[in-house]
Amino acid sequence: MIVVDLTYDRPDLLEQAAEVLHARMPEGWPDLAAARDEVDAALDPARIARAVVVGSTLLGWAAANERYTDNVWEIHPLVVRADRERSGVGRTLVRDLEDRVRAMGIHTMFVGSDDELGLTSLAGVDLYPDVVGHLARLQNLRAHPLGFYQRLGYSVIGVMPDANGFGQHDIYLARRLVPPP
């Protein structure tokens, strides 16, 4: 298992990246064309796109991009083949992206983790007017990815109510990569 850059000179990996993105997250990428567009966007030179591979088989991939100049980068997307979940692929990708942005002097990494599938206590709930109160009572009910990020040291920092439709919120998590001065 090795981590490699996703690049245009590996069309086989790019197609596998699109296939796994569509297969694992059809709510965000409902067809292969949309998934291919996302993979293409991840190859922007201002972003980082990495994949975990064994031989010529892509096990998962992730991308990151700058969100707040010189301070904060975002992981988007992160996807792992279903048959390789819980095998360290996601953790490897997150740590690799963290190491790369830390080397650039970036001190915070964040991620938005949608709850379109009703996996947390926030699902289907009208968060207004007490958004912070609902967030304070957040529970992971059915293996929402926020548990994965929390195990990697990420903290819940907020929520965007109704980001994907009523009651389908985007939960934000972040992690400091370097100690404060």
JSON list of C-alpha atoms in Angstrom, two decimals:
[
{"chain": "A", "resi": 1, "resn": "MET", "atom": "CA", "xyz": [0.00, 0.00, 0.00]},
{"chain": "A", "resi": 2, "resn": "ILE", "atom": "CA", "xyz": [1.56, 3.29, -1.11]},
{"chain": "A", "resi": 3, "resn": "VAL", "atom": "CA", "xyz": [0.38, 6.89, -1.41]},
{"chain": "A", "resi": 4, "resn": "VAL", "atom": "CA", "xyz": [0.81, 8.58, -4.78]},
{"chain": "A", "resi": 5, "resn": "ASP", "atom": "CA", "xyz": [-0.18, 11.86, -6.41]},
{"chain": "A", "resi": 6, "resn": "LEU", "atom": "CA", "xyz": [-3.23, 11.71, -8.64]},
{"chain": "A", "resi": 7, "resn": "THR", "atom": "CA", "xyz": [-2.05, 13.11, -11.98]},
{"chain": "A", "resi": 8, "resn": "TYR", "atom": "CA", "xyz": [-3.22, 13.29, -15.57]},
{"chain": "A", "resi": 9, "resn": "ASP", "atom": "CA", "xyz": [-0.52, 10.83, -16.63]},
{"chain": "A", "resi": 10, "resn": "ARG", "atom": "CA", "xyz": [-2.35, 8.06, -14.70]},
{"chain": "A", "resi": 11, "resn": "PRO", "atom": "CA", "xyz": [-5.77, 7.95, -16.44]},
{"chain": "A", "resi": 12, "resn": "ASP", "atom": "CA", "xyz": [-6.36, 4.47, -15.01]},
{"chain": "A", "resi": 13, "resn": "LEU", "atom": "CA", "xyz": [-6.21, 5.84, -11.46]},
{"chain": "A", "resi": 14, "resn": "LEU", "atom": "CA", "xyz": [-8.33, 8.86, -12.37]},
{"chain": "A", "resi": 15, "resn": "GLU", "atom": "CA", "xyz": [-11.08, 6.63, -13.71]},
{"chain": "A", "resi": 16, "resn": "GLN", "atom": "CA", "xyz": [-10.93, 4.43, -10.61]},
{"chain": "A", "resi": 17, "resn": "ALA", "atom": "CA", "xyz": [-11.10, 7.58, -8.46]},
{"chain": "A", "resi": 18, "resn": "ALA", "atom": "CA", "xyz": [-14.27, 8.67, -10.26]},
{"chain": "A", "resi": 19, "resn": "GLU", "atom": "CA", "xyz": [-15.79, 5.20, -10.00]},
{"chain": "A", "resi": 20, "resn": "VAL", "atom": "CA", "xyz": [-15.21, 4.92, -6.26]},
{"chain": "A", "resi": 21, "resn": "LEU", "atom": "CA", "xyz": [-16.49, 8.47, -5.66]},
{"chain": "A", "resi": 22, "resn": "HIS", "atom": "CA", "xyz": [-19.71, 7.78, -7.54]},
{"chain": "A", "resi": 23, "resn": "ALA", "atom": "CA", "xyz": [-20.16, 4.34, -5.97]},
{"chain": "A", "resi": 24, "resn": "ARG", "atom": "CA", "xyz": [-19.61, 5.52, -2.39]},
{"chain": "A", "resi": 25, "resn": "MET", "atom": "CA", "xyz": [-21.24, 8.97, -2.54]},
{"chain": "A", "resi": 26, "resn": "PRO", "atom": "CA", "xyz": [-23.99, 8.92, -5.17]},
{"chain": "A", "resi": 27, "resn": "GLU", "atom": "CA", "xyz": [-25.89, 11.60, -3.26]},
{"chain": "A", "resi": 28, "resn": "GLY", "atom": "CA", "xyz": [-23.11, 14.04, -4.11]},
{"chain": "A", "resi": 29, "resn": "TRP", "atom": "CA", "xyz": [-21.97, 12.58, -7.44]},
{"chain": "A", "resi": 30, "resn": "PRO", "atom": "CA", "xyz": [-25.03, 10.91, -9.00]},
{"chain": "A", "resi": 31, "resn": "ASP", "atom": "CA", "xyz": [-23.26, 9.75, -12.16]},
{"chain": "A", "resi": 32, "resn": "LEU", "atom": "CA", "xyz": [-19.77, 9.04, -13.44]},
{"chain": "A", "resi": 33, "resn": "ALA", "atom": "CA", "xyz": [-19.65, 12.31, -15.38]},
{"chain": "A", "resi": 34, "resn": "ALA", "atom": "CA", "xyz": [-20.14, 14.32, -12.17]},
{"chain": "A", "resi": 35, "resn": "ALA", "atom": "CA", "xyz": [-17.54, 12.19, -10.39]},
{"chain": "A", "resi": 36, "resn": "ARG", "atom": "CA", "xyz": [-15.07, 12.65, -13.26]},
{"chain": "A", "resi": 37, "resn": "ASP", "atom": "CA", "xyz": [-15.60, 16.42, -13.03]},
{"chain": "A", "resi": 38, "resn": "GLU", "atom": "CA", "xyz": [-14.79, 16.31, -9.30]},
{"chain": "A", "resi": 39, "resn": "VAL", "atom": "CA", "xyz": [-11.63, 14.30, -9.93]},
{"chain": "A", "resi": 40, "resn": "ASP", "atom": "CA", "xyz": [-10.62, 16.77, -12.64]},
{"chain": "A", "resi": 41, "resn": "ALA", "atom": "CA", "xyz": [-11.20, 19.70, -10.25]},
{"chain": "A", "resi": 42, "resn": "ALA", "atom": "CA", "xyz": [-9.01, 17.99, -7.65]},
{"chain": "A", "resi": 43, "resn": "LEU", "atom": "CA", "xyz": [-6.11, 18.02, -10.13]},
{"chain": "A", "resi": 44, "resn": "ASP", "atom": "CA", "xyz": [-5.96, 21.83, -10.10]},
{"chain": "A", "resi": 45, "resn": "PRO", "atom": "CA", "xyz": [-2.31, 22.74, -9.40]},
{"chain": "A", "resi": 46, "resn": "ALA", "atom": "CA", "xyz": [-3.43, 24.80, -6.38]},
{"chain": "A", "resi": 47, "resn": "ARG", "atom": "CA", "xyz": [-4.83, 21.64, -4.76]},
{"chain": "A", "resi": 48, "resn": "ILE", "atom": "CA", "xyz": [-3.35, 18.40, -3.49]},
{"chain": "A", "resi": 49, "resn": "ALA", "atom": "CA", "xyz": [-4.83, 15.09, -4.72]},
{"chain": "A", "resi": 50, "resn": "ARG", "atom": "CA", "xyz": [-3.47, 11.82, -3.34]},
{"chain": "A", "resi": 51, "resn": "ALA", "atom": "CA", "xyz": [-4.43, 8.16, -3.66]},
{"chain": "A", "resi": 52, "resn": "VAL", "atom": "CA", "xyz": [-3.63, 4.97, -1.80]},
{"chain": "A", "resi": 53, "resn": "VAL", "atom": "CA", "xyz": [-2.84, 2.22, -4.27]},
{"chain": "A", "resi": 54, "resn": "VAL", "atom": "CA", "xyz": [-1.76, -1.39, -4.30]},
{"chain": "A", "resi": 55, "resn": "GLY", "atom": "CA", "xyz": [-0.20, -2.21, -7.64]},
{"chain": "A", "resi": 56, "resn": "SER", "atom": "CA", "xyz": [-2.53, -0.61, -10.19]},
{"chain": "A", "resi": 57, "resn": "THR", "atom": "CA", "xyz": [-5.60, -0.68, -7.91]},
{"chain": "A", "resi": 58, "resn": "LEU", "atom": "CA", "xyz": [-6.82, 2.49, -6.21]},
{"chain": "A", "resi": 59, "resn": "LEU", "atom": "CA", "xyz": [-8.09, 1.82, -2.68]},
{"chain": "A", "resi": 60, "resn": "GLY", "atom": "CA", "xyz": [-9.09, 5.38, -1.86]},
{"chain": "A", "resi": 61, "resn": "TRP", "atom": "CA", "xyz": [-8.28, 8.99, -2.59]},
{"chain": "A", "resi": 62, "resn": "ALA", "atom": "CA", "xyz": [-8.53, 12.45, -1.10]},
{"chain": "A", "resi": 63, "resn": "ALA", "atom": "CA", "xyz": [-7.94, 16.03, -2.09]},
{"chain": "A", "resi": 64, "resn": "ALA", "atom": "CA", "xyz": [-7.29, 19.22, -0.17]},
{"chain": "A", "resi": 65, "resn": "ASN", "atom": "CA", "xyz": [-7.46, 22.88, -1.02]},
{"chain": "A", "resi": 66, "resn": "GLU", "atom": "CA", "xyz": [-6.70, 26.20, 0.62]},
{"chain": "A", "resi": 67, "resn": "ARG", "atom": "CA", "xyz": [-9.67, 27.88, 2.31]},
{"chain": "A", "resi": 68, "resn": "TYR", "atom": "CA", "xyz": [-8.12, 30.70, 4.35]},
{"chain": "A", "resi": 69, "resn": "THR", "atom": "CA", "xyz": [-4.91, 32.00, 2.80]},
{"chain": "A", "resi": 70, "resn": "ASP", "atom": "CA", "xyz": [-1.78, 30.74, 4.57]},
{"chain": "A", "resi": 71, "resn": "ASN", "atom": "CA", "xyz": [-3.76, 29.33, 7.50]},
{"chain": "A", "resi": 72, "resn": "VAL", "atom": "CA", "xyz": [-6.43, 26.73, 6.77]},
{"chain": "A", "resi": 73, "resn": "TRP", "atom": "CA", "xyz": [-6.90, 23.94, 4.22]},
{"chain": "A", "resi": 74, "resn": "GLU", "atom": "CA", "xyz": [-9.96, 21.74, 3.67]},
{"chain": "A", "resi": 75, "resn": "ILE", "atom": "CA", "xyz": [-10.11, 18.02, 2.93]},
{"chain": "A", "resi": 76, "resn": "HIS", "atom": "CA", "xyz": [-12.56, 17.51, 0.08]},
{"chain": "A", "resi": 77, "resn": "PRO", "atom": "CA", "xyz": [-13.39, 14.83, -0.89]},
{"chain": "A", "resi": 78, "resn": "LEU", "atom": "CA", "xyz": [-12.17, 11.76, 0.95]},
{"chain": "A", "resi": 79, "resn": "VAL", "atom": "CA", "xyz": [-13.42, 8.40, -0.29]},
{"chain": "A", "resi": 80, "resn": "VAL", "atom": "CA", "xyz": [-12.38, 4.78, 0.29]},
{"chain": "A", "resi": 81, "resn": "ARG", "atom": "CA", "xyz": [-13.55, 1.68, -1.54]},
{"chain": "A", "resi": 82, "resn": "ALA", "atom": "CA", "xyz": [-16.23, -0.16, 0.44]},
{"chain": "A", "resi": 83, "resn": "ASP", "atom": "CA", "xyz": [-14.18, -3.35, 0.64]},
{"chain": "A", "resi": 84, "resn": "ARG", "atom": "CA", "xyz": [-11.24, -1.40, 2.15]},
{"chain": "A", "resi": 85, "resn": "GLU", "atom": "CA", "xyz": [-13.12, 0.51, 4.85]},
{"chain": "A", "resi": 86, "resn": "ARG", "atom": "CA", "xyz": [-11.59, 0.24, 8.32]},
{"chain": "A", "resi": 87, "resn": "SER", "atom": "CA", "xyz": [-8.28, -0.94, 6.89]},
{"chain": "A", "resi": 88, "resn": "GLY", "atom": "CA", "xyz": [-6.32, 2.28, 7.45]},
{"chain": "A", "resi": 89, "resn": "VAL", "atom": "CA", "xyz": [-6.74, 3.75, 3.96]},
{"chain": "A", "resi": 90, "resn": "GLY", "atom": "CA", "xyz": [-8.71, 6.80, 5.10]},
{"chain": "A", "resi": 91, "resn": "ARG", "atom": "CA", "xyz": [-6.41, 7.44, 8.04]},
{"chain": "A", "resi": 92, "resn": "THR", "atom": "CA", "xyz": [-3.38, 7.16, 5.74]},
{"chain": "A", "resi": 93, "resn": "LEU", "atom": "CA", "xyz": [-4.87, 9.70, 3.34]},
{"chain": "A", "resi": 94, "resn": "VAL", "atom": "CA", "xyz": [-5.79, 12.19, 6.07]},
{"chain": "A", "resi": 95, "resn": "ARG", "atom": "CA", "xyz": [-2.36, 11.98, 7.71]},
{"chain": "A", "resi": 96, "resn": "ASP", "atom": "CA", "xyz": [-0.64, 12.34, 4.33]},
{"chain": "A", "resi": 97, "resn": "LEU", "atom": "CA", "xyz": [-2.62, 15.50, 3.51]},
{"chain": "A", "resi": 98, "resn": "GLU", "atom": "CA", "xyz": [-1.96, 16.88, 6.98]},
{"chain": "A", "resi": 99, "resn": "ASP", "atom": "CA", "xyz": [1.78, 16.30, 6.59]},
{"chain": "A", "resi": 100, "resn": "ARG", "atom": "CA", "xyz": [1.81, 18.03, 3.22]},
{"chain": "A", "resi": 101, "resn": "VAL", "atom": "CA", "xyz": [-0.03, 21.15, 4.34]},
{"chain": "A", "resi": 102, "resn": "ARG", "atom": "CA", "xyz": [1.86, 21.30, 7.63]},
{"chain": "A", "resi": 103, "resn": "ALA", "atom": "CA", "xyz": [5.11, 21.37, 5.61]},
{"chain": "A", "resi": 104, "resn": "MET", "atom": "CA", "xyz": [3.69, 24.44, 3.83]},
{"chain": "A", "resi": 105, "resn": "GLY", "atom": "CA", "xyz": [3.26, 26.20, 7.19]},
{"chain": "A", "resi": 106, "resn": "ILE", "atom": "CA", "xyz": [-0.51, 25.66, 7.38]},
{"chain": "A", "resi": 107, "resn": "HIS", "atom": "CA", "xyz": [-1.75, 25.27, 10.95]},
{"chain": "A", "resi": 108, "resn": "THR", "atom": "CA", "xyz": [-5.35, 24.05, 10.60]},
{"chain": "A", "resi": 109, "resn": "MET", "atom": "CA", "xyz": [-7.10, 21.39, 8.54]},
{"chain": "A", "resi": 110, "resn": "PHE", "atom": "CA", "xyz": [-10.87, 21.17, 8.36]},
{"chain": "A", "resi": 111, "resn": "VAL", "atom": "CA", "xyz": [-13.51, 18.99, 6.76]},
{"chain": "A", "resi": 112, "resn": "GLY", "atom": "CA", "xyz": [-17.24, 19.21, 6.17]},
{"chain": "A", "resi": 113, "resn": "SER", "atom": "CA", "xyz": [-19.06, 15.93, 6.66]},
{"chain": "A", "resi": 114, "resn": "ASP", "atom": "CA", "xyz": [-22.59, 15.95, 5.29]},
{"chain": "A", "resi": 115, "resn": "ASP", "atom": "CA", "xyz": [-25.43, 14.15, 7.01]},
{"chain": "A", "resi": 116, "resn": "GLU", "atom": "CA", "xyz": [-27.64, 13.47, 4.00]},
{"chain": "A", "resi": 117, "resn": "LEU", "atom": "CA", "xyz": [-28.32, 9.91, 5.12]},
{"chain": "A", "resi": 118, "resn": "GLY", "atom": "CA", "xyz": [-29.71, 10.58, 8.60]},
{"chain": "A", "resi": 119, "resn": "LEU", "atom": "CA", "xyz": [-26.79, 9.20, 10.60]},
{"chain": "A", "resi": 120, "resn": "THR", "atom": "CA", "xyz": [-26.67, 11.81, 13.39]},
{"chain": "A", "resi": 121, "resn": "SER", "atom": "CA", "xyz": [-29.08, 13.30, 15.89]},
{"chain": "A", "resi": 122, "resn": "LEU", "atom": "CA", "xyz": [-29.20, 16.45, 13.74]},
{"chain": "A", "resi": 123, "resn": "ALA", "atom": "CA", "xyz": [-30.77, 14.68, 10.75]},
{"chain": "A", "resi": 124, "resn": "GLY", "atom": "CA", "xyz": [-34.22, 15.93, 9.83]},
{"chain": "A", "resi": 125, "resn": "VAL", "atom": "CA", "xyz": [-34.16, 18.49, 12.63]},
{"chain": "A", "resi": 126, "resn": "ASP", "atom": "CA", "xyz": [-34.88, 22.20, 12.12]},
{"chain": "A", "resi": 127, "resn": "LEU", "atom": "CA", "xyz": [-31.79, 23.63, 13.82]},
{"chain": "A", "resi": 128, "resn": "TYR", "atom": "CA", "xyz": [-33.11, 27.19, 13.96]},
{"chain": "A", "resi": 129, "resn": "PRO", "atom": "CA", "xyz": [-33.17, 29.27, 16.10]},
{"chain": "A", "resi": 130, "resn": "ASP", "atom": "CA", "xyz": [-30.92, 27.29, 18.48]},
{"chain": "A", "resi": 131, "resn": "VAL", "atom": "CA", "xyz": [-28.27, 25.98, 16.08]},
{"chain": "A", "resi": 132, "resn": "VAL", "atom": "CA", "xyz": [-25.52, 25.95, 18.72]},
{"chain": "A", "resi": 133, "resn": "GLY", "atom": "CA", "xyz": [-27.74, 24.17, 21.23]},
{"chain": "A", "resi": 134, "resn": "HIS", "atom": "CA", "xyz": [-28.54, 21.40, 18.75]},
{"chain": "A", "resi": 135, "resn": "LEU", "atom": "CA", "xyz": [-24.86, 21.13, 17.85]},
{"chain": "A", "resi": 136, "resn": "ALA", "atom": "CA", "xyz": [-23.93, 20.81, 21.54]},
{"chain": "A", "resi": 137, "resn": "ARG", "atom": "CA", "xyz": [-26.22, 17.77, 21.76]},
{"chain": "A", "resi": 138, "resn": "LEU", "atom": "CA", "xyz": [-24.89, 16.17, 18.55]},
{"chain": "A", "resi": 139, "resn": "GLN", "atom": "CA", "xyz": [-24.81, 12.36, 18.67]},
{"chain": "A", "resi": 140, "resn": "ASN", "atom": "CA", "xyz": [-23.43, 9.96, 16.11]},
{"chain": "A", "resi": 141, "resn": "LEU", "atom": "CA", "xyz": [-26.29, 7.47, 15.77]},
{"chain": "A", "resi": 142, "resn": "ARG", "atom": "CA", "xyz": [-25.25, 5.19, 12.92]},
{"chain": "A", "resi": 143, "resn": "ALA", "atom": "CA", "xyz": [-21.53, 5.33, 12.02]},
{"chain": "A", "resi": 144, "resn": "HIS", "atom": "CA", "xyz": [-21.47, 8.84, 10.56]},
{"chain": "A", "resi": 145, "resn": "PRO", "atom": "CA", "xyz": [-17.95, 9.78, 9.35]},
{"chain": "A", "resi": 146, "resn": "LEU", "atom": "CA", "xyz": [-17.64, 12.38, 12.12]},
{"chain": "A", "resi": 147, "resn": "GLY", "atom": "CA", "xyz": [-16.59, 9.51, 14.41]},
{"chain": "A", "resi": 148, "resn": "PHE", "atom": "CA", "xyz": [-13.73, 8.68, 12.05]},
{"chain": "A", "resi": 149, "resn": "TYR", "atom": "CA", "xyz": [-12.51, 12.27, 12.09]},
{"chain": "A", "resi": 150, "resn": "GLN", "atom": "CA", "xyz": [-12.86, 12.54, 15.86]},
{"chain": "A", "resi": 151, "resn": "ARG", "atom": "CA", "xyz": [-10.69, 9.44, 16.29]},
{"chain": "A", "resi": 152, "resn": "LEU", "atom": "CA", "xyz": [-8.06, 11.28, 14.22]},
{"chain": "A", "resi": 153, "resn": "GLY", "atom": "CA", "xyz": [-8.14, 14.26, 16.59]},
{"chain": "A", "resi": 154, "resn": "TYR", "atom": "CA", "xyz": [-10.66, 16.47, 14.80]},
{"chain": "A", "resi": 155, "resn": "SER", "atom": "CA", "xyz": [-13.15, 18.50, 16.84]},
{"chain": "A", "resi": 156, "resn": "VAL", "atom": "CA", "xyz": [-16.65, 19.48, 15.81]},
{"chain": "A", "resi": 157, "resn": "ILE", "atom": "CA", "xyz": [-16.50, 23.23, 15.18]},
{"chain": "A", "resi": 158, "resn": "GLY", "atom": "CA", "xyz": [-19.85, 23.98, 13.61]},
{"chain": "A", "resi": 159, "resn": "VAL", "atom": "CA", "xyz": [-22.67, 23.08, 11.29]},
{"chain": "A", "resi": 160, "resn": "MET", "atom": "CA", "xyz": [-24.20, 24.57, 8.16]},
{"chain": "A", "resi": 161, "resn": "PRO", "atom": "CA", "xyz": [-27.93, 24.00, 8.57]},
{"chain": "A", "resi": 162, "resn": "ASP", "atom": "CA", "xyz": [-29.82, 22.63, 5.57]},
{"chain": "A", "resi": 163, "resn": "ALA", "atom": "CA", "xyz": [-26.68, 22.65, 3.37]},
{"chain": "A", "resi": 164, "resn": "ASN", "atom": "CA", "xyz": [-28.06, 19.77, 1.29]},
{"chain": "A", "resi": 165, "resn": "GLY", "atom": "CA", "xyz": [-31.79, 20.39, 1.81]},
{"chain": "A", "resi": 166, "resn": "PHE", "atom": "CA", "xyz": [-34.00, 20.71, 4.86]},
{"chain": "A", "resi": 167, "resn": "GLY", "atom": "CA", "xyz": [-32.62, 18.66, 7.74]},
{"chain": "A", "resi": 168, "resn": "GLN", "atom": "CA", "xyz": [-29.55, 17.61, 5.74]},
{"chain": "A", "resi": 169, "resn": "HIS", "atom": "CA", "xyz": [-26.77, 19.51, 7.42]},
{"chain": "A", "resi": 170, "resn": "ASP", "atom": "CA", "xyz": [-23.03, 19.75, 6.85]},
{"chain": "A", "resi": 171, "resn": "ILE", "atom": "CA", "xyz": [-21.07, 19.16, 10.06]},
{"chain": "A", "resi": 172, "resn": "TYR", "atom": "CA", "xyz": [-17.69, 20.90, 10.25]},
{"chain": "A", "resi": 173, "resn": "LEU", "atom": "CA", "xyz": [-14.67, 19.45, 12.02]},
{"chain": "A", "resi": 174, "resn": "ALA", "atom": "CA", "xyz": [-11.13, 20.83, 12.33]},
{"chain": "A", "resi": 175, "resn": "ARG", "atom": "CA", "xyz": [-7.76, 19.92, 13.74]},
{"chain": "A", "resi": 176, "resn": "ARG", "atom": "CA", "xyz": [-4.81, 22.12, 14.66]},
{"chain": "A", "resi": 177, "resn": "LEU", "atom": "CA", "xyz": [-1.69, 20.80, 12.93]},
{"chain": "A", "resi": 178, "resn": "VAL", "atom": "CA", "xyz": [0.95, 22.82, 14.78]},
{"chain": "A", "resi": 179, "resn": "PRO", "atom": "CA", "xyz": [1.04, 24.11, 18.36]},
{"chain": "A", "resi": 180, "resn": "PRO", "atom": "CA", "xyz": [0.03, 27.73, 18.88]},
{"chain": "A", "resi": 181, "resn": "PRO", "atom": "CA", "xyz": [2.89, 30.24, 19.20]}
]
